[in-house]
Coordinates of N, CA and C in Angstrom, one line a residue:
X971 N 16.9 78.1 2.6 CA 16.7 79.0 1.7 C 15.3 78.7 0.8
X972 N 14.3 79.5 0.7 CA 12.8 78.9 0.8 C 12.4 79.1 -0.5
X973 N 12.9 80.6 -1.1 CA 12.3 80.6 -2.6 C 13.3 81.6 -3.5
X974 N 13.9 80.9 -4.3 CA 14.4 82.4 -5.3 C 14.1 82.9 -6.3
X975 N 14.0 83.8 -6.6 CA 13.1 85.0 -7.0 C 13.9 85.7 -8.4
X976 N 13.9 85.5 -9.9 CA 14.7 85.9 -10.8 C 13.5 87.0 -11.1
X977 N 14.5 88.3 -11.8 CA 13.9 88.8 -12.5 C 14.8 89.7 -13.6
X978 N 14.7 89.5 -15.1 CA 15.5 90.4 -16.3 C 15.2 91.6 -15.9
X979 N 16.2 92.5 -15.8 CA 16.3 93.7 -15.6 C 16.2 94.6 -16.9
X980 N 16.1 95.6 -16.4 CA 15.8 97.1 -18.4 C 14.2 96.1 -18.7
X981 N 13.6 95.4 -18.3 CA 12.2 95.0 -19.3 C 10.9 96.1 -18.4
X982 N 10.0 96.5 -18.6 CA 9.1 96.9 -17.6 C 7.9 95.8 -18.0
X983 N 7.3 95.9 -16.4 CA 6.4 95.7 -16.2 C 6.7 93.7 -16.9
X984 N 7.5 93.1 -16.4 CA 8.2 91.7 -16.5 C 7.7 91.2 -15.0
X985 N 6.7 89.6 -14.9 CA 6.8 89.4 -13.5 C 7.8 88.3 -13.0
X986 N 8.0 87.6 -11.9 CA 9.1 87.6 -11.5 C 9.3 86.1 -11.5
X987 N 9.9 85.3 -11.5 CA 9.9 84.0 -11.7 C 10.2 83.7 -10.8
X988 N 9.2 82.5 -9.3 CA 9.9 81.9 -8.2 C 10.2 80.9 -7.9
X989 N 11.4 80.3 -8.3 CA 11.4 78.6 -7.8 C 11.1 78.3 -5.8
X990 N 10.2 78.1 -5.7 CA 9.8 77.9 -4.0 C 10.0 76.2 -3.9
X991 N 10.6 76.2 -2.6 CA 11.1 75.5 -1.4 C 10.7 74.2 -2.0
X992 N 9.7 74.3 -2.4 CA 8.7 73.0 -2.6 C 9.2 72.4 -3.9
X993 N 9.9 72.8 -4.8 CA 9.9 72.8 -6.0 C 9.3 73.4 -7.7
X994 N 8.1 73.5 -6.7 CA 7.1 74.2 -7.8 C 7.5 75.6 -8.6
X995 N 6.8 76.1 -8.8 CA 7.1 77.4 -9.6 C 6.3 78.8 -10.3
X996 N 6.7 79.8 -9.7 CA 5.1 80.7 -9.4 C 6.2 82.0 -10.4
X997 N 5.3 81.9 -11.5 CA 5.0 82.9 -11.9 C 5.0 82.7 -13.4
X998 N 5.3 81.9 -13.6 CA 5.5 80.6 -14.9 C 4.7 80.9 -15.8
X999 N 4.5 81.6 -16.8 CA 3.2 82.6 -17.8 C 2.7 80.9 -18.6
X1000 N 1.5 80.8 -19.7 CA 1.6 79.5 -20.8 C 2.4 79.9 -21.6
X1001 N 3.2 78.9 -22.0 CA 4.0 79.6 -23.2 C 4.7 79.5 -23.0
X1002 N 5.8 79.9 -21.4 CA 7.1 80.4 -20.8 C 8.0 79.4 -21.0
X1003 N 7.9 78.5 -21.6 CA 9.1 77.5 -21.1 C 9.6 77.5 -23.0
X1004 N 10.1 77.2 -23.2 CA 11.1 77.6 -24.6 C 10.5 75.9 -25.3
X1005 N 10.6 75.7 -27.0 CA 10.7 74.8 -27.3 C 11.5 74.1 -27.7
X1006 N 10.9 72.3 -27.2 CA 11.6 71.8 -26.6 C 11.8 71.1 -25.5
X1007 N 11.3 72.0 -24.2 CA 11.8 71.5 -23.5 C 10.7 70.4 -22.2
X1008 N 9.8 70.2 -22.9 CA 8.9 69.6 -22.6 C 8.5 68.7 -23.8
X1009 N 8.8 67.0 -23.6 CA 8.6 66.2 -24.6 C 7.9 65.7 -24.6
X1010 N 7.5 64.5 -25.3 CA 7.0 63.1 -24.9 C 7.9 62.1 -23.6
X1011 N 9.3 62.4 -23.8 CA 9.8 61.9 -23.0 C 10.0 61.8 -21.2
X1012 N 9.3 63.6 -21.6 CA 9.5 64.2 -20.1 C 7.6 64.0 -19.7
X1013 N 7.1 64.0 -19.8 CA 6.1 63.5 -20.1 C 6.3 62.2 -18.8
X1014 N 5.3 62.5 -17.6 CA 5.1 60.7 -16.9 C 3.9 60.5 -18.0
X1015 N 4.5 58.6 -17.3 CA 3.4 58.0 -17.5 C 1.8 58.0 -17.5
X1016 N 0.8 57.8 -18.7 CA -0.4 58.5 -17.8 C -0.8 59.7 -17.9
X1017 N 0.0 60.8 -18.4 CA 0.1 62.3 -18.0 C -1.3 63.1 -18.9
X1018 N -1.2 62.6 -20.2 CA -1.7 62.7 -21.1 C -2.9 62.5 -21.4
X1019 N -4.0 63.0 -20.2 CA -5.0 62.2 -20.3 C -6.1 62.5 -21.6
X1020 N -7.7 61.7 -21.7 CA -8.1 61.7 -22.6 C -8.8 62.7 -23.6
X1021 N -9.3 63.9 -22.5 CA -9.4 65.6 -22.9 C -8.0 66.1 -23.6
X1022 N -6.8 65.7 -23.8 CA -5.8 66.0 -24.2 C -5.3 65.7 -25.0
X1023 N -5.7 64.3 -25.6 CA -5.6 63.7 -27.1 C -6.2 64.7 -28.1
X1024 N -5.4 64.8 -29.1 CA -6.3 65.2 -30.4 C -7.0 64.6 -31.6
X1025 N -7.7 65.5 -31.9 CA -8.8 64.3 -32.5 C -8.5 63.6 -33.2
X1026 N -8.8 62.5 -33.2 CA -9.2 61.5 -34.2 C -7.9 60.1 -33.6
X1027 N -7.3 60.7 -32.0 CA -7.1 59.4 -30.8 C -7.8 58.4 -29.9
X1028 N -8.1 57.3 -29.8 CA -8.3 56.3 -29.4 C -8.2 56.4 -27.9
X1029 N -9.1 56.8 -27.6 CA -9.0 56.7 -26.6 C -9.3 55.6 -24.9
X1030 N -10.0 55.2 -25.9 CA -10.4 53.9 -24.6 C -11.1 52.4 -25.9
X1031 N -10.5 50.8 -25.7 CA -11.7 50.4 -26.8 C -11.9 49.3 -24.9
X1032 N -13.5 48.4 -25.5 CA -13.9 47.7 -24.5 C -14.0 47.0 -25.8
X1033 N -14.1 45.6 -25.4 CA -14.3 43.9 -26.4 C -15.0 43.5 -24.9
X1034 N -15.2 42.2 -26.3 CA -16.3 41.1 -25.6 C -16.6 39.9 -26.1
X1035 N -16.0 39.2 -26.6 CA -15.3 37.9 -27.1 C -16.0 36.9 -26.3
X1036 N -17.1 36.2 -27.7 CA -17.9 34.9 -27.1 C -17.6 33.7 -27.4
X1037 N -16.9 33.3 -26.5 CA -16.1 31.7 -27.4 C -17.5 30.0 -26.6
X1038 N -18.2 30.3 -26.7 CA -18.9 28.8 -26.2 C -20.1 29.0 -26.6
X1039 N -21.0 28.2 -27.3 CA -21.9 27.8 -28.1 C -23.5 28.3 -27.1
X1040 N -24.3 29.1 -28.0 CA -25.4 28.8 -26.8 C -26.9 28.9 -28.3
X1041 N -28.1 28.1 -27.6 CA -28.8 28.1 -28.4 C -30.1 29.5 -28.1
X1042 N -31.0 30.0 -28.8 CA -31.9 31.1 -29.4 C -33.0 30.8 -30.6
X1043 N -34.0 31.0 -30.3 CA -35.1 30.8 -31.5 C -35.9 32.5 -31.7
X1044 N -35.8 32.3 -32.6 CA -36.6 33.0 -34.4 C -38.3 32.6 -34.3
X1045 N -38.8 33.8 -34.1 CA -39.9 33.4 -34.2 C -40.9 34.4 -35.2
X1046 N -41.9 34.5 -36.1 CA -42.5 35.6 -36.5 C -41.8 36.4 -37.0
X1047 N -40.4 36.4 -37.4 CA -39.6 37.2 -38.2 C -38.9 38.7 -36.7
X1048 N -39.5 37.9 -35.8 CA -38.9 39.5 -34.4 C -37.7 38.7 -34.5
X1049 N -37.2 39.8 -33.6 CA -35.8 39.8 -33.6 C -35.6 39.0 -32.2
X1050 N -34.7 38.6 -32.3 CA -33.2 37.2 -30.7 C -33.3 37.9 -29.7
X1051 N -33.3 37.4 -29.2 CA -32.8 38.5 -27.4 C -31.1 38.8 -28.2
X1052 N -30.9 39.7 -27.4 CA -29.0 40.1 -27.2 C -28.3 39.4 -26.7
X1053 N -27.4 38.0 -28.2 CA -26.4 37.2 -27.8 C -25.2 37.9 -27.2
X1054 N -24.8 38.9 -27.3 CA -24.2 39.1 -26.4 C -23.6 40.9 -27.0
X1055 N -23.1 41.4 -25.4 CA -22.9 42.8 -25.9 C -21.5 43.6 -25.1
X1056 N -21.4 44.6 -24.9 CA -20.0 45.3 -24.5 C -20.9 47.0 -23.8
X1057 N -20.1 47.0 -22.5 CA -20.4 48.6 -22.5 C -19.0 49.6 -22.5
X1058 N -19.1 51.7 -23.1 CA -18.5 51.8 -22.8 C -19.0 53.1 -22.4
X1059 N -18.2 53.8 -21.9 CA -18.7 54.7 -20.8 C -17.9 56.3 -21.4
X1060 N -18.2 56.8 -23.0 CA -17.6 57.8 -23.6 C -17.1 58.9 -22.6
X1061 N -15.9 59.6 -22.5 CA -15.1 60.7 -21.9 C -15.8 62.2 -22.1
X1062 N -16.3 62.2 -23.6 CA -17.1 63.3 -23.9 C -18.1 62.9 -24.9
X1063 N -19.5 64.0 -25.1 CA -20.7 62.9 -25.6 C -20.9 63.4 -27.4
X1064 N -19.9 64.2 -27.7 CA -19.2 64.6 -29.3 C -18.1 63.3 -29.8
X1065 N -17.4 63.0 -28.6 CA -16.7 62.0 -29.0 C -17.1 60.7 -30.1
X1066 N -17.0 59.8 -31.1 CA -17.2 59.0 -32.3 C -17.0 57.3 -31.6
X1067 N -17.8 56.4 -31.4 CA -17.8 55.3 -31.2 C -17.2 54.6 -32.2
X1068 N -15.9 54.0 -32.5 CA -16.6 52.7 -33.7 C -16.3 51.4 -33.2
X1069 N -17.1 50.8 -33.7 CA -18.1 49.4 -33.5 C -17.9 48.5 -34.6
X1070 N -17.4 46.9 -34.5 CA -16.8 46.4 -34.9 C -17.5 45.1 -34.1
X1071 N -18.3 44.2 -34.9 CA -19.1 43.2 -34.4 C -18.7 41.9 -35.3
X1072 N -19.2 40.5 -35.0 CA -19.4 39.5 -36.0 C -19.9 38.3 -35.3
X1073 N -20.6 37.7 -36.1 CA -21.2 36.9 -35.3 C -22.2 35.3 -36.0
X1074 N -21.1 34.4 -35.7 CA -21.3 33.1 -36.2 C -21.9 32.2 -35.5
X1075 N -23.1 32.1 -36.9 CA -24.3 31.8 -36.5 C -24.9 30.3 -36.8
X1076 N -25.3 29.1 -36.7 CA -26.0 28.7 -36.9 C -27.8 28.1 -37.0
X1077 N -28.3 27.8 -38.3 CA -29.4 27.7 -38.6 C -30.3 26.7 -38.6
X1078 N -32.0 26.7 -38.2 CA -32.2 24.8 -38.0 C -33.5 25.4 -38.3
X1079 N -33.6 25.5 -39.7 CA -35.2 26.1 -40.4 C -35.3 25.6 -41.7
X1080 N -36.8 25.2 -42.0 CA -37.1 24.7 -43.4 C -37.1 25.8 -44.1
X1081 N -37.4 27.3 -43.6 CA -37.7 28.7 -44.1 C -36.6 28.6 -44.9
X1082 N -36.2 29.7 -45.7 CA -35.4 30.5 -46.4 C -34.4 30.8 -45.3
X1083 N -33.0 30.8 -45.6 CA -32.2 30.6 -44.6 C -31.3 32.0 -44.5
X1084 N -32.0 33.0 -44.7 CA -30.9 34.2 -44.9 C -31.4 35.5 -43.6
X1085 N -30.6 35.4 -42.8 CA -30.2 35.6 -41.3 C -29.7 37.5 -41.6
X1086 N -30.7 38.2 -41.0 CA -29.8 39.4 -40.6 C -28.8 39.7 -38.9
X1087 N -28.1 40.2 -39.0 CA -26.9 41.1 -37.6 C -27.4 42.3 -37.3
X1088 N -28.0 42.8 -36.0 CA -28.9 43.6 -35.7 C -27.8 44.4 -35.2
X1089 N -27.7 45.6 -35.1 CA -26.6 46.7 -33.6 C -28.2 46.7 -32.4
X1090 N -27.9 46.1 -31.6 CA -29.0 47.2 -30.3 C -28.2 48.2 -29.2
X1091 N -28.8 49.4 -28.7 CA -28.1 50.2 -28.0 C -29.1 50.8 -26.7
X1092 N -28.2 50.3 -25.7 CA -29.3 50.3 -24.7 C -30.2 49.2 -24.6
X1093 N -30.1 48.2 -25.3 CA -31.1 47.2 -25.5 C -31.9 47.2 -26.0
X1094 N -32.6 48.0 -27.0 CA -33.2 48.4 -28.0 C -32.5 48.8 -29.6
X1095 N -33.4 48.2 -30.7 CA -32.6 47.5 -31.9 C -32.3 49.0 -32.2
X1096 N -31.4 50.0 -32.7 CA -30.5 51.1 -33.2 C -30.6 50.6 -34.5
X1097 N -31.4 51.7 -35.2 CA -31.5 51.6 -37.2 C -30.5 52.6 -37.5
X1098 N -30.4 54.1 -36.6 CA -29.5 54.9 -36.6 C -28.5 54.4 -37.8
X1099 N -28.1 53.4 -37.2 CA -26.7 52.1 -38.3 C -27.2 51.3 -39.2
X1100 N -28.0 51.7 -39.7 CA -29.0 50.5 -40.9 C -29.6 51.0 -41.8
X1101 N -29.3 50.4 -42.8 CA -29.7 50.5 -44.0 C -30.9 51.9 -43.7
X1102 N -31.6 52.4 -45.0 CA -33.0 53.1 -45.1 C -33.6 52.6 -45.4
X1103 N -35.1 53.1 -45.3 CA -36.2 52.5 -44.9 C -36.7 52.5 -46.2
X1104 N -37.0 51.1 -46.8 CA -37.5 50.5 -47.9 C -38.6 49.6 -47.7
X1105 N -39.9 50.9 -48.1 CA -40.8 49.8 -48.1 C -41.4 49.4 -47.1
X1106 N -41.8 48.1 -46.6 CA -42.0 46.8 -45.8 C -40.3 45.8 -45.5
X1107 N -39.6 46.6 -45.7 CA -38.1 45.9 -45.8 C -37.3 45.9 -44.5
X1108 N -36.8 45.4 -43.7 CA -35.9 45.6 -42.0 C -35.3 46.2 -42.4
X1109 N -34.5 46.8 -41.8 CA -33.6 47.5 -41.6 C -32.8 47.1 -40.8
X1110 N -31.3 46.9 -41.4 CA -30.5 46.2 -40.1 C -29.3 46.4 -40.7
X1111 N -27.9 45.7 -40.2 CA -26.8 46.0 -39.5 C -26.1 45.6 -40.8
X1112 N -26.1 44.7 -41.6 CA -25.5 43.3 -42.7 C -26.6 41.9 -42.4
X1113 N -26.4 41.2 -43.6 CA -26.7 39.9 -43.2 C -26.1 39.1 -44.0
X1114 N -26.6 38.2 -45.0 CA -26.1 36.6 -44.3 C -26.7 35.7 -44.9
X1115 N -26.6 34.4 -45.7 CA -27.5 33.6 -46.5 C -27.2 32.2 -45.9
X1116 N -27.3 31.0 -45.1 CA -27.0 30.4 -43.8 C -27.3 28.8 -44.4
X1117 N -28.2 28.7 -45.8 CA -28.6 27.7 -46.8 C -29.4 27.9 -47.1
X1118 N -30.5 26.2 -47.0 CA -31.6 26.6 -47.7 C -32.0 24.6 -46.9
X1119 N -34.0 25.1 -46.1 CA -33.8 23.8 -45.6 C -32.7 22.8 -44.3
X1120 N -32.8 22.1 -45.0 CA -32.5 20.7 -44.6 C -30.1 21.0 -44.6
X1121 N -30.2 21.3 -45.6 CA -29.0 21.7 -45.7 C -28.8 22.7 -44.4
X1122 N -29.4 23.4 -43.8 CA -29.4 24.6 -43.0 C -28.5 23.5 -41.6
X1123 N -29.4 23.1 -41.5 CA -28.8 22.0 -40.0 C -27.5 22.1 -39.8
X1124 N -26.9 21.6 -41.2 CA -25.3 21.5 -41.2 C -24.1 22.7 -41.5
X1125 N -24.7 23.8 -41.2 CA -24.2 25.1 -42.4 C -23.8 26.5 -41.0
X1126 N -23.1 26.4 -41.3 CA -23.1 28.1 -40.4 C -22.4 29.4 -41.4
X1127 N -23.2 30.8 -40.9 CA -22.4 31.8 -41.3 C -22.1 32.4 -39.9
X1128 N -20.2 33.1 -41.2 CA -19.5 34.7 -39.6 C -20.8 35.8 -40.4
X1129 N -20.9 36.2 -39.8 CA -21.6 38.0 -40.8 C -20.5 39.0 -40.0
X1130 N -20.2 40.1 -40.5 CA -19.2 40.9 -39.7 C -20.2 42.8 -40.0
X1131 N -19.2 43.7 -39.2 CA -19.9 45.0 -40.0 C -19.1 45.7 -39.3
X1132 N -18.5 46.7 -39.9 CA -18.2 48.4 -38.8 C -18.7 49.8 -38.8
X1133 N -19.0 49.8 -38.6 CA -20.1 51.0 -38.3 C -19.1 52.1 -37.7
X1134 N -19.3 53.2 -37.2 CA -19.4 54.4 -36.3 C -20.6 54.9 -36.0
X1135 N -20.7 55.2 -34.8 CA -21.2 55.7 -34.2 C -20.8 57.3 -33.5
X1136 N -21.8 58.0 -32.6 CA -21.4 59.6 -32.1 C -22.4 59.1 -30.3
X1137 N -21.2 59.3 -29.0 CA -21.1 58.3 -27.8 C -22.8 59.2 -27.6
X1138 N -22.6 60.8 -27.8 CA -23.9 61.2 -27.2 C -24.1 61.6 -25.7
X1139 N -23.7 61.1 -25.0 CA -23.4 61.3 -23.8 C -22.7 61.2 -23.1
X1140 N -22.0 60.9 -22.1 CA -21.4 60.4 -21.2 C -21.2 59.5 -19.8
X1141 N -22.4 58.9 -20.3 CA -23.2 58.1 -19.6 C -23.0 56.4 -20.4
X1142 N -23.3 55.5 -19.6 CA -23.0 54.1 -19.9 C -23.8 54.0 -21.1
X1143 N -22.9 53.4 -22.3 CA -23.6 53.1 -23.2 C -23.6 51.0 -23.5
X1144 N -24.5 50.7 -24.2 CA -24.7 49.3 -23.7 C -24.6 48.5 -25.1
X1145 N -23.9 48.3 -26.0 CA -24.1 48.2 -27.3 C -24.1 46.8 -27.4
X1146 N -25.1 45.4 -28.9 CA -24.3 44.3 -28.2 C -25.7 44.0 -30.4
X1147 N -25.7 42.7 -30.4 CA -25.9 41.9 -31.1 C -27.2 40.9 -31.1
X1148 N -28.2 40.8 -32.1 CA -29.1 40.2 -32.3 C -29.1 40.0 -33.5
X1149 N -29.8 38.7 -33.6 CA -30.0 37.9 -34.6 C -31.5 38.3 -35.7
X1150 N -32.2 38.2 -36.4 CA -33.4 38.6 -37.2 C -33.6 37.4 -38.3
X1151 N -34.6 36.0 -38.5 CA -34.8 35.7 -39.4 C -36.0 36.2 -41.1
X1152 N -35.4 36.1 -41.6 CA -36.0 36.7 -43.2 C -37.2 36.8 -42.7
X1153 N -38.3 36.0 -42.8 CA -39.8 35.4 -43.7 C -40.0 34.7 -41.9
X1154 N -41.4 34.6 -42.4 CA -42.2 34.4 -40.4 C -42.6 33.4 -39.9
X1155 N -41.6 32.7 -40.7 CA -41.4 31.3 -40.1 C -40.8 31.3 -38.5
X1156 N -40.5 29.8 -37.8 CA -39.6 29.8 -36.7 C -38.9 29.7 -36.7
X1157 N -37.5 29.7 -35.9 CA -36.0 29.0 -36.0 C -35.7 29.1 -34.8
X1158 N -34.4 27.8 -34.8 CA -33.7 27.2 -34.2 C -32.7 27.8 -33.8
X1159 N -31.7 28.8 -33.4 CA -30.6 29.1 -34.2 C -29.1 28.5 -32.8
X1160 N -28.5 28.4 -33.2 CA -27.1 28.4 -32.4 C -25.8 28.9 -32.6
X1161 N -25.1 29.9 -31.9 CA -24.2 30.8 -31.8 C -23.3 30.3 -31.8
X1162 N -22.4 30.2 -32.6 CA -21.1 29.9 -32.4 C -21.0 28.4 -32.8
X1163 N -21.7 27.7 -33.0 CA -21.6 26.1 -34.0 C -23.5 26.0 -34.8
X1164 N -22.7 24.8 -36.0 CA -24.2 24.3 -36.1 C -25.5 24.3 -35.8
X1165 N -26.6 23.5 -36.0 CA -27.4 22.8 -34.7 C -27.7 21.0 -35.3
X1166 N -26.7 20.7 -35.4 CA -26.6 19.3 -35.9 C -26.2 18.9 -34.6
X1167 N -24.6 19.3 -33.9 CA -24.0 18.7 -33.1 C -22.7 18.6 -33.4
X1168 N -22.0 17.4 -32.7 CA -20.7 17.3 -33.3 C -20.8 16.4 -34.6
X1169 N -20.4 16.0 -35.5 CA -20.6 15.2 -37.1 C -19.2 14.7 -36.4
X1170 N -19.3 13.5 -36.1 CA -17.6 12.8 -35.9 C -16.0 13.8 -36.2
X1171 N -16.6 14.9 -35.5 CA -15.1 15.8 -35.3 C -14.9 16.7 -37.1
X1172 N -16.1 16.6 -37.6 CA -16.9 17.7 -38.7 C -17.3 19.1 -38.3
X1173 N -16.0 19.2 -37.3 CA -17.5 20.5 -36.8 C -15.8 21.8 -37.0
X1174 N -16.9 22.7 -36.8 CA -15.9 24.4 -36.2 C -16.8 24.4 -35.1
X1175 N -16.1 24.9 -34.2 CA -16.1 25.8 -33.4 C -15.6 27.3 -33.1
X1176 N -16.4 28.0 -34.0 CA -15.4 29.9 -34.0 C -16.1 31.0 -33.2
X1177 N -15.7 31.8 -33.1 CA -15.8 32.7 -31.8 C -16.9 34.1 -32.2
X1178 N -17.5 34.6 -32.1 CA -18.3 36.3 -32.0 C -18.4 36.8 -31.0
X1179 N -18.6 37.9 -31.4 CA -17.7 39.5 -30.6 C -17.8 40.7 -30.7
X1180 N -18.1 41.9 -30.3 CA -18.0 43.4 -30.3 C -16.8 44.0 -29.3
X1181 N -16.3 44.6 -30.7 CA -15.0 45.7 -29.9 C -15.7 47.7 -30.3
X1182 N -15.8 48.0 -29.6 CA -16.2 49.7 -29.3 C -14.7 50.2 -29.2
X1183 N -14.4 51.3 -29.5 CA -13.9 52.3 -29.7 C -13.9 53.8 -29.5
X1184 N -13.2 54.1 -28.3 CA -14.0 55.8 -28.3 C -13.0 56.7 -28.9
X1185 N -13.2 57.8 -29.9 CA -12.7 58.2 -30.9 C -12.8 59.4 -30.5
X1186 N -11.5 60.6 -30.5 CA -11.6 61.9 -30.1 C -12.4 63.0 -30.9
X1187 N -13.2 63.3 -31.1 CA -13.9 64.6 -31.7 C -12.8 65.5 -32.4

């Protein structure tokens, strides 16, 4: 038997439902299944794709964790190079991107040790997620104080922030983290260690990283 066809009698203009030989059903309209016929347990794994999940659902998570240490240079109040980054490709331009970043930095300078953590997007400083403009102040994501003068040689701080962005496209987005020194002096820095090296075991090796999550709008 290639197919079976059923039709309710006594009801006009009702289309028949056909169970085909290959297991498919023809003539079944949206909402044609009774309440409770389809539930979570009957869905195949992965059947509910990102576009079918409700507002507020986490659609994907991307993360970069930096566990090694490396040096960088700060000069003239300029932003450092990007210290670490992560890529994410939103499934919808209207979806939100939740960003959490933490950066453990040691500085070595005779200038004041206040420094900023700044977010980059597409390789450039992203002030959309920074403090409001105020005089000549730099607009940054977050700040920390790592000591002053020679004290900074043995000091390090971890600075963290969590913010929400809008994807804005369905192309790949690169979010990165960089830092900036407060004044116009120059400074040698090291991520995940202070700059004095191993002090007879009295040293710490923390991590730095960034995690991004796409949230359904």
